PDB file of C-alpha atoms in Angstrom:
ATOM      1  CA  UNK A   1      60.783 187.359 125.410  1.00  0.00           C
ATOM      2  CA  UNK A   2      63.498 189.353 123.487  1.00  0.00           C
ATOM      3  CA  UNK A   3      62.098 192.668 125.837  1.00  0.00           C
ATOM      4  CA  UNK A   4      62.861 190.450 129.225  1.00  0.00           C
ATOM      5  CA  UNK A   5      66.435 189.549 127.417  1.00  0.00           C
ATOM      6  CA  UNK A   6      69.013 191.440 128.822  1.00  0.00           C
ATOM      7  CA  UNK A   7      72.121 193.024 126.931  1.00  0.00           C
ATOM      8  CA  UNK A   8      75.157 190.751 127.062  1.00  0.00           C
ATOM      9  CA  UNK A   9      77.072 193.770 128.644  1.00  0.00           C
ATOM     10  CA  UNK A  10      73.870 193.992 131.503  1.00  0.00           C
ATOM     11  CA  UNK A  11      75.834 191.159 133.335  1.00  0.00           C
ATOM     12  CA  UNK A  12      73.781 192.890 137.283  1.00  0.00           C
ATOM     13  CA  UNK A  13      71.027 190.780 138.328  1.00  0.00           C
ATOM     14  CA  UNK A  14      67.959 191.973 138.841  1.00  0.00           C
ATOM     15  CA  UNK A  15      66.376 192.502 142.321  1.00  0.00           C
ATOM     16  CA  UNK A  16      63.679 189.039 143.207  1.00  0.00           C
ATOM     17  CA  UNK A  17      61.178 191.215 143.268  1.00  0.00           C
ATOM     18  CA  UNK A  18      61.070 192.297 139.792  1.00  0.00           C
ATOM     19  CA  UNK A  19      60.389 188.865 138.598  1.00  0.00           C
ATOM     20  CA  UNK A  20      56.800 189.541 140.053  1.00  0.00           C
ATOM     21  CA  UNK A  21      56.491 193.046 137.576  1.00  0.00           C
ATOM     22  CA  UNK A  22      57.776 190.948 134.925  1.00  0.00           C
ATOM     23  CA  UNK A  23      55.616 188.069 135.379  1.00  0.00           C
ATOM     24  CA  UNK A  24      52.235 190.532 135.430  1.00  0.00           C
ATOM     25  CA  UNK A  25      53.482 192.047 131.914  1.00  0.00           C
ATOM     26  CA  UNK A  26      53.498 188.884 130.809  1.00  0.00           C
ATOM     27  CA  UNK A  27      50.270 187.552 132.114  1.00  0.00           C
ATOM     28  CA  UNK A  28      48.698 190.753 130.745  1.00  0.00           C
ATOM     29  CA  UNK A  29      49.225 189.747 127.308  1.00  0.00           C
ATOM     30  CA  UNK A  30      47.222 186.920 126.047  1.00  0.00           C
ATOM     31  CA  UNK A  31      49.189 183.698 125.451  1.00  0.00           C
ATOM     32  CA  UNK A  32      48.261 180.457 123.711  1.00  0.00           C
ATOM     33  CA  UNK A  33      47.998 178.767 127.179  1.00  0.00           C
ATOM     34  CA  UNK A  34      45.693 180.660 127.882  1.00  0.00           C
ATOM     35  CA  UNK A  35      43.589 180.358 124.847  1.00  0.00           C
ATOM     36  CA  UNK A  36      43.962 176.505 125.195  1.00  0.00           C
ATOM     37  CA  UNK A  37      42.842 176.793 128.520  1.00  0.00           C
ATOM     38  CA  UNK A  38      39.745 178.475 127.007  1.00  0.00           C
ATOM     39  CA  UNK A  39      38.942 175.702 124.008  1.00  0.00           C
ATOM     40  CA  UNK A  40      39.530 172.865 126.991  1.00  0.00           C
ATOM     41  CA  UNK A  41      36.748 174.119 129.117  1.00  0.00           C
ATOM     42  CA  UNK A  42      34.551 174.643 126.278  1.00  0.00           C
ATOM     43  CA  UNK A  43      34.936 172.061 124.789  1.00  0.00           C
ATOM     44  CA  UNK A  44      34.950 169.414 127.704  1.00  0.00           C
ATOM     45  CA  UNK A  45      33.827 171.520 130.565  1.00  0.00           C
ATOM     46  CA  UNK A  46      35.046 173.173 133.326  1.00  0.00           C
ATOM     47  CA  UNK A  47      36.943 169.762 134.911  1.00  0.00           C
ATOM     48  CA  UNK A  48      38.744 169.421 131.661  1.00  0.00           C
ATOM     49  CA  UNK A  49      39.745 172.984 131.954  1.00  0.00           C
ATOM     50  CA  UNK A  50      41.040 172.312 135.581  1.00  0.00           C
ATOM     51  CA  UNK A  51      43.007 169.354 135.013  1.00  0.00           C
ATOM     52  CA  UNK A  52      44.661 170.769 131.894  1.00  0.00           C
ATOM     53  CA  UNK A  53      45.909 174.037 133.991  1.00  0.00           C
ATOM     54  CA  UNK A  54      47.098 171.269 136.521  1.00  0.00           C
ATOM     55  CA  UNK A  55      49.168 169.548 133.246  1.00  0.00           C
ATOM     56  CA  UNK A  56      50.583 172.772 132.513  1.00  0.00           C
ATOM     57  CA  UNK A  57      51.931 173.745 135.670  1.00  0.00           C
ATOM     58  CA  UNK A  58      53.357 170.092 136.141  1.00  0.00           C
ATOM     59  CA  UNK A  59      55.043 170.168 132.704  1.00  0.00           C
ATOM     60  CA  UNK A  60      56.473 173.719 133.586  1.00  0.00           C
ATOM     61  CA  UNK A  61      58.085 171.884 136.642  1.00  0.00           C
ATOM     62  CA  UNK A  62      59.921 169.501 133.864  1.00  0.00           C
ATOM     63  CA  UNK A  63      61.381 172.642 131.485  1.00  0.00           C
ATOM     64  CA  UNK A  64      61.926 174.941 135.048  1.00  0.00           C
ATOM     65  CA  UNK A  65      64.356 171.829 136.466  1.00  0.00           C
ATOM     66  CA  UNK A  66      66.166 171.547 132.670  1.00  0.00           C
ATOM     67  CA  UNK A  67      66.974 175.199 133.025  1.00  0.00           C
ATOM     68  CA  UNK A  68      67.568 174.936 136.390  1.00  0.00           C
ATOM     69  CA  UNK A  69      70.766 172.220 136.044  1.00  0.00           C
ATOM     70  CA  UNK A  70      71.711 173.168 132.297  1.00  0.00           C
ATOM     71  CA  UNK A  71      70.343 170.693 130.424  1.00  0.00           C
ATOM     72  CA  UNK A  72      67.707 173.249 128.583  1.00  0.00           C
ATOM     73  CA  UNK A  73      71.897 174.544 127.445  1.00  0.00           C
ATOM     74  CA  UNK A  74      72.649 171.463 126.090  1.00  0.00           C
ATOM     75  CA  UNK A  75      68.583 171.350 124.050  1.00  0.00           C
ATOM     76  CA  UNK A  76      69.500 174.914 122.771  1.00  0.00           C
ATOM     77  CA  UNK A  77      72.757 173.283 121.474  1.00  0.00           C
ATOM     78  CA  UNK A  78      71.076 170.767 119.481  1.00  0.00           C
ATOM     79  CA  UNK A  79      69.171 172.913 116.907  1.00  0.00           C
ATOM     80  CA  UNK A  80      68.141 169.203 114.911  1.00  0.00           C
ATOM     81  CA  UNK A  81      66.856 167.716 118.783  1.00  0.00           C
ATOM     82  CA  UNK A  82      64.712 171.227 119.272  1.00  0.00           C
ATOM     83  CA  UNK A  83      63.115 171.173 115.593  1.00  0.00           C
ATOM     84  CA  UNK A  84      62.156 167.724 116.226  1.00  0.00           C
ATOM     85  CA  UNK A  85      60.359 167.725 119.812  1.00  0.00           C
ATOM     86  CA  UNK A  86      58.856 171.126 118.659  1.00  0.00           C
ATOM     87  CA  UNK A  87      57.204 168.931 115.178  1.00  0.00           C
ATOM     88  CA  UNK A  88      56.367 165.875 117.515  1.00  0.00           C
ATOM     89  CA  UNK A  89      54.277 168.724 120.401  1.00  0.00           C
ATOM     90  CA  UNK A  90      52.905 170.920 117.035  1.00  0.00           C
ATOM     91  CA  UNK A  91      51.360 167.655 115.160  1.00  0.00           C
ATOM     92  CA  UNK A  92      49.970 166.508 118.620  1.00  0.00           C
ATOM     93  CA  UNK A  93      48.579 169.570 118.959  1.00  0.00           C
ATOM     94  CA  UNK A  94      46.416 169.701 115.148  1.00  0.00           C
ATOM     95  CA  UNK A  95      45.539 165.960 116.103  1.00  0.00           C
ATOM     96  CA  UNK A  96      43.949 167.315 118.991  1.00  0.00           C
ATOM     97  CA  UNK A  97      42.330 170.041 116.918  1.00  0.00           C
ATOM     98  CA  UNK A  98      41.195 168.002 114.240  1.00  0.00           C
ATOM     99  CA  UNK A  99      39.968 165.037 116.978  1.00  0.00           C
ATOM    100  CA  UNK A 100      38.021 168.067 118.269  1.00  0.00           C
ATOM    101  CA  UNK A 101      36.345 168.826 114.848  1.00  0.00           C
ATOM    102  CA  UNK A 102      34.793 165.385 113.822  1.00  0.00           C
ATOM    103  CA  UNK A 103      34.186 164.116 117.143  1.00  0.00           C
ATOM    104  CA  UNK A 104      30.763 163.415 117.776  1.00  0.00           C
ATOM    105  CA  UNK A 105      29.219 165.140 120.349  1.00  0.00           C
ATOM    106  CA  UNK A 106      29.099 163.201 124.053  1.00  0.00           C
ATOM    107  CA  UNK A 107      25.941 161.711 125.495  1.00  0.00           C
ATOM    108  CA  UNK A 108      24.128 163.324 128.399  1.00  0.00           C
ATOM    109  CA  UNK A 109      25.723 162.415 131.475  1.00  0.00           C
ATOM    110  CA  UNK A 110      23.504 160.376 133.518  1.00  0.00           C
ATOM    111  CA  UNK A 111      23.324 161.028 136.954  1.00  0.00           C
ATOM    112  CA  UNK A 112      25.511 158.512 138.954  1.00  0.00           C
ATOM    113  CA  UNK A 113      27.182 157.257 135.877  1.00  0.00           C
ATOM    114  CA  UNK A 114      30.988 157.382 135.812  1.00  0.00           C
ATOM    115  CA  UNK A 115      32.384 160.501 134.615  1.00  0.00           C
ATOM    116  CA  UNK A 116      32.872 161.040 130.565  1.00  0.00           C
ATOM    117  CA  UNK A 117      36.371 160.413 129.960  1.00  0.00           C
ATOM    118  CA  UNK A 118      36.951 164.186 128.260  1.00  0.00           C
ATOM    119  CA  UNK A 119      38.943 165.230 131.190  1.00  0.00           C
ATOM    120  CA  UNK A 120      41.457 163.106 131.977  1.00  0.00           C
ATOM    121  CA  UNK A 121      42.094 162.911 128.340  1.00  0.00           C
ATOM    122  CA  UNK A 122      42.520 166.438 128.603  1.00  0.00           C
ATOM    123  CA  UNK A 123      44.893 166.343 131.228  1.00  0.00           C
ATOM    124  CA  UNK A 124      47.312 163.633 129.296  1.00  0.00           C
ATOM    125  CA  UNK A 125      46.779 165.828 126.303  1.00  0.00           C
ATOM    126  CA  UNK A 126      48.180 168.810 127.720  1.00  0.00           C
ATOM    127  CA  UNK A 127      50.971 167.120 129.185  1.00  0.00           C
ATOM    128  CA  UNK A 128      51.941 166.239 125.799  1.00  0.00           C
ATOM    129  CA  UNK A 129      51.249 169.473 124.999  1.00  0.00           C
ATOM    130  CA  UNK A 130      53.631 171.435 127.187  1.00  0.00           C
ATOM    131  CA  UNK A 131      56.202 168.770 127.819  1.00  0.00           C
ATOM    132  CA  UNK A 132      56.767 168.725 124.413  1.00  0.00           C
ATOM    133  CA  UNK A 133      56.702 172.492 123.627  1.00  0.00           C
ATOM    134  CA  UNK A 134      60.883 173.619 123.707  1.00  0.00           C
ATOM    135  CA  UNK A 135      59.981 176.614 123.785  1.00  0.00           C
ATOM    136  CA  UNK A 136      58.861 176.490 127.291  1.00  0.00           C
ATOM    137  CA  UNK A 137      62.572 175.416 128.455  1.00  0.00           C
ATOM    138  CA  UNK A 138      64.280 178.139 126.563  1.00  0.00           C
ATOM    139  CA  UNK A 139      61.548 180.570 128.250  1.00  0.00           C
ATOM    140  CA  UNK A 140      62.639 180.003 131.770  1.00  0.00           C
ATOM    141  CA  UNK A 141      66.475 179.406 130.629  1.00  0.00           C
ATOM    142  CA  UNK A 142      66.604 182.605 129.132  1.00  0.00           C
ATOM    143  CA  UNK A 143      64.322 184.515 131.877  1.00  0.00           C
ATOM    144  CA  UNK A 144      65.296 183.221 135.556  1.00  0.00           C
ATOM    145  CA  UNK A 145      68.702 183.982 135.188  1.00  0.00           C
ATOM    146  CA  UNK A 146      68.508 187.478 135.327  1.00  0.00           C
ATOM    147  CA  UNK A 147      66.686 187.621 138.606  1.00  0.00           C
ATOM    148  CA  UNK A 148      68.957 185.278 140.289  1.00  0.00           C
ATOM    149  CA  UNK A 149      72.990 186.175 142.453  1.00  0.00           C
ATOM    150  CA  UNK A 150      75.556 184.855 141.821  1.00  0.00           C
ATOM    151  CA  UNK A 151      76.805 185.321 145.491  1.00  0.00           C
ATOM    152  CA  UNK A 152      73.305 184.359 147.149  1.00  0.00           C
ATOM    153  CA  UNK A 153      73.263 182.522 149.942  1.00  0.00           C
ATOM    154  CA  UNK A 154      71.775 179.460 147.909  1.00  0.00           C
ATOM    155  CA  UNK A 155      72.920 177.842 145.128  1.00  0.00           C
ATOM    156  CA  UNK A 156      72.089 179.066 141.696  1.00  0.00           C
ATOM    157  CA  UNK A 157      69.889 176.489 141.116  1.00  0.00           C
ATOM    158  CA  UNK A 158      68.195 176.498 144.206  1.00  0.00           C
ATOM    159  CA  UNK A 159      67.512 179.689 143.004  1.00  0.00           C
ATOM    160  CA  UNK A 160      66.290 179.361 139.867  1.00  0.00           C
ATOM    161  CA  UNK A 161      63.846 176.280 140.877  1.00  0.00           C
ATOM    162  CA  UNK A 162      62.656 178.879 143.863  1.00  0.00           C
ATOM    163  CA  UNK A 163      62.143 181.384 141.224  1.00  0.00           C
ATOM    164  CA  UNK A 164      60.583 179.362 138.802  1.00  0.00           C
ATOM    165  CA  UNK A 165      58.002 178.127 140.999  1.00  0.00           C
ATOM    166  CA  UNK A 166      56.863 181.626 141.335  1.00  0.00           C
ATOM    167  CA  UNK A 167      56.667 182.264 137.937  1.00  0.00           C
ATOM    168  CA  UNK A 168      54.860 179.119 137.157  1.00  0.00           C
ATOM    169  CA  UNK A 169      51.900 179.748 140.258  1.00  0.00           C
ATOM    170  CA  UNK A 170      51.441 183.926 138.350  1.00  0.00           C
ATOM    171  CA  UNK A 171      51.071 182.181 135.054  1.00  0.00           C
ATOM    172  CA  UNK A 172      48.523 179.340 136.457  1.00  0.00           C
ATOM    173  CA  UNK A 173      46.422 182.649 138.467  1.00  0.00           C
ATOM    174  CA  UNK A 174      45.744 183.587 134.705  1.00  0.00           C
ATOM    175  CA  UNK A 175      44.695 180.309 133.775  1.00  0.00           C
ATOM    176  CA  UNK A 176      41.809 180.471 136.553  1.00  0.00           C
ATOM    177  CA  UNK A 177      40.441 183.575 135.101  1.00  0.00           C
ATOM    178  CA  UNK A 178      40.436 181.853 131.598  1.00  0.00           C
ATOM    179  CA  UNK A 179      38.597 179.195 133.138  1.00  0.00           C
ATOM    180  CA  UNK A 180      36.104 180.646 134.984  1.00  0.00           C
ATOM    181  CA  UNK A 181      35.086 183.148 131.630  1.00  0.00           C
ATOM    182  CA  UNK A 182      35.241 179.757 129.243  1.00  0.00           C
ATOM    183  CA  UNK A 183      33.303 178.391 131.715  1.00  0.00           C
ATOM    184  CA  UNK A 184      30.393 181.045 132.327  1.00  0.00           C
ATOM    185  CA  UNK A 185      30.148 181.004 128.240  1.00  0.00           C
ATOM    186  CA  UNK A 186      29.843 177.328 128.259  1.00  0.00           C
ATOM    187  CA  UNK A 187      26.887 177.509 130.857  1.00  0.00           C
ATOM    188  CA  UNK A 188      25.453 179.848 128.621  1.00  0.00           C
ATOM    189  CA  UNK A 189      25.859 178.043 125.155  1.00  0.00           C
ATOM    190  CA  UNK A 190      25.012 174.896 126.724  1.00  0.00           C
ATOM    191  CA  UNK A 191      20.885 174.527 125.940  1.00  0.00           C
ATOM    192  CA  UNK A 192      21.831 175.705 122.190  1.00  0.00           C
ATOM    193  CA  UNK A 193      22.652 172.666 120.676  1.00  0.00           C
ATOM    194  CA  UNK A 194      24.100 174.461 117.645  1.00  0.00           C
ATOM    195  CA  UNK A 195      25.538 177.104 119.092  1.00  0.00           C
ATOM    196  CA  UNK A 196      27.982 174.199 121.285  1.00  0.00           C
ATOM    197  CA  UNK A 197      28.970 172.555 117.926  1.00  0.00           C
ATOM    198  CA  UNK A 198      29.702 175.703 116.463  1.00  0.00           C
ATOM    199  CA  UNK A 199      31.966 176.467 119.493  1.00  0.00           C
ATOM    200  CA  UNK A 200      33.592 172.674 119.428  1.00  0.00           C
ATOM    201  CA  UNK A 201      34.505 173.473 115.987  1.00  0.00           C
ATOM    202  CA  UNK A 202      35.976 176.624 116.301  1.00  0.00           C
ATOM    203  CA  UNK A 203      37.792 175.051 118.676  1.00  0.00           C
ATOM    204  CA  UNK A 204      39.281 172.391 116.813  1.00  0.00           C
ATOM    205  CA  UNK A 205      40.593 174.968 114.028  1.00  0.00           C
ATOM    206  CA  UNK A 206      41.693 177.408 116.945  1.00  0.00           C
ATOM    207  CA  UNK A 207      43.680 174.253 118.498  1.00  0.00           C
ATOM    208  CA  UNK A 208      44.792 173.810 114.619  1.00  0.00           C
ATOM    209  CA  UNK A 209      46.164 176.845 113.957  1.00  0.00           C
ATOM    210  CA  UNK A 210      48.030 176.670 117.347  1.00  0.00           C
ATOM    211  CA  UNK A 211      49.601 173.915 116.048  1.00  0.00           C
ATOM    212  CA  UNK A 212      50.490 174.671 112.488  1.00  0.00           C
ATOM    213  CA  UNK A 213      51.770 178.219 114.315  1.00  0.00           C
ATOM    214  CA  UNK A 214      53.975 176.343 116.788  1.00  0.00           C
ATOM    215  CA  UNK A 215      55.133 174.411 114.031  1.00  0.00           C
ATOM    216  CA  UNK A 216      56.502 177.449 111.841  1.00  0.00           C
ATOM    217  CA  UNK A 217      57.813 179.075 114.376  1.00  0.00           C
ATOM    218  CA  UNK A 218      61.215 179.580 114.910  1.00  0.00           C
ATOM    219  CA  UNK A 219      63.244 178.878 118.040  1.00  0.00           C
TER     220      UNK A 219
END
């Protein structure tokens, strides 16, 4: 984020149309989104995988309106208030992870049978998950700005919500790609019972690490 940061003397805005370059060096690099994109899908299939993209971009919504109308200002403020969402999203995250690891594995579907309830607990979990994650709101609070005017014919916030919304829809594109590769291996894995527990376990301890990473970070 620090490269996308511009000097405190750098006070021009950057043409709209940058955000797009920016946004595609970003997506380039793998983030843990993406990589819990990945362990959704195989570990609860492709739907799961779906629905927690669809959480993501929803939650992105909730940090892209705090920066939009200050109050992500007012989070970075309070260093106590950011350590202690950022704990809350990080210990929900190696529940998940460790939920993951013992589970037992699901029963065969059976056709005409409700659905297994995997994905829409997915879908609350990564909720959680991002809504909870500070870091998210500091993201767009530190990077819309720059692409925004001052003397534009809407209203800085307008503009940062508009701009936002672009960002979030590039990052989501790299979620489908995630997707569709977690889900291909999935397919594949799927008549080797061992090799599917191995991969639910792995996982788990990726979702774990993600967690205790989060955790240590700082903000």
């Amino acid at each position: 984020m620090t490269a996308l940061t511009r000097s405190p003397v750098d006070a021009t805005p950057r043409p709209a149309y940058r955000l797009f370059g920016c946004n595609l060096d970003l997506c380039a690099d793998p983030r843990p989104g993406m990589i819990y994109m990945a362990v959704q899908t195989l570990a609860h299939g492709a739907r799961a995988g779906w629905l927690s993209s669809a959480a993501f971009h929803l939650a992105s919504y909730l940090h892209i309106l705090l920066a939009a109308f200050g109050v992500a200002v007012l989070i970075k403020a309070a260093p106590a208030l950011v350590l202690g969402i950022k704990l809350v999203g990080a210990g929900y995250l190696i529940w998940m992870g460790i939920r993951l690891v013992i589970r037992r594995p699901a029963p065969r579907a059976i056709p005409g049978s409700p659905p297994v309830p995997d994905a829409s607990q997915a879908f609350r979990d990564s909720l959680i998950v991002e809504g909870l994650n500070p870091k998210s709101a500091l993201f767009y609070l530190a990077f819309l700005p720059q692409f925004a005017t001052p003397d534009g014919a809407f209203p800085i916030w307008l503009q940062l919500i508009v701009l936002g919304t672009m960002a979030n829809l590039l990052f989501s594109l790299t979620d489908v790609f995630c997707i569709l590769a977690a889900r291909a291996v999935k397919v594949w894995a799927a008549p080797r019972a061992q090799l599917t527990r191995l991969g639910r376990w792995l996982g788990g301890l990726v979702l774990i690490a993600m967690g205790l990473r989060l955790g240590g970070e700082s903000i």
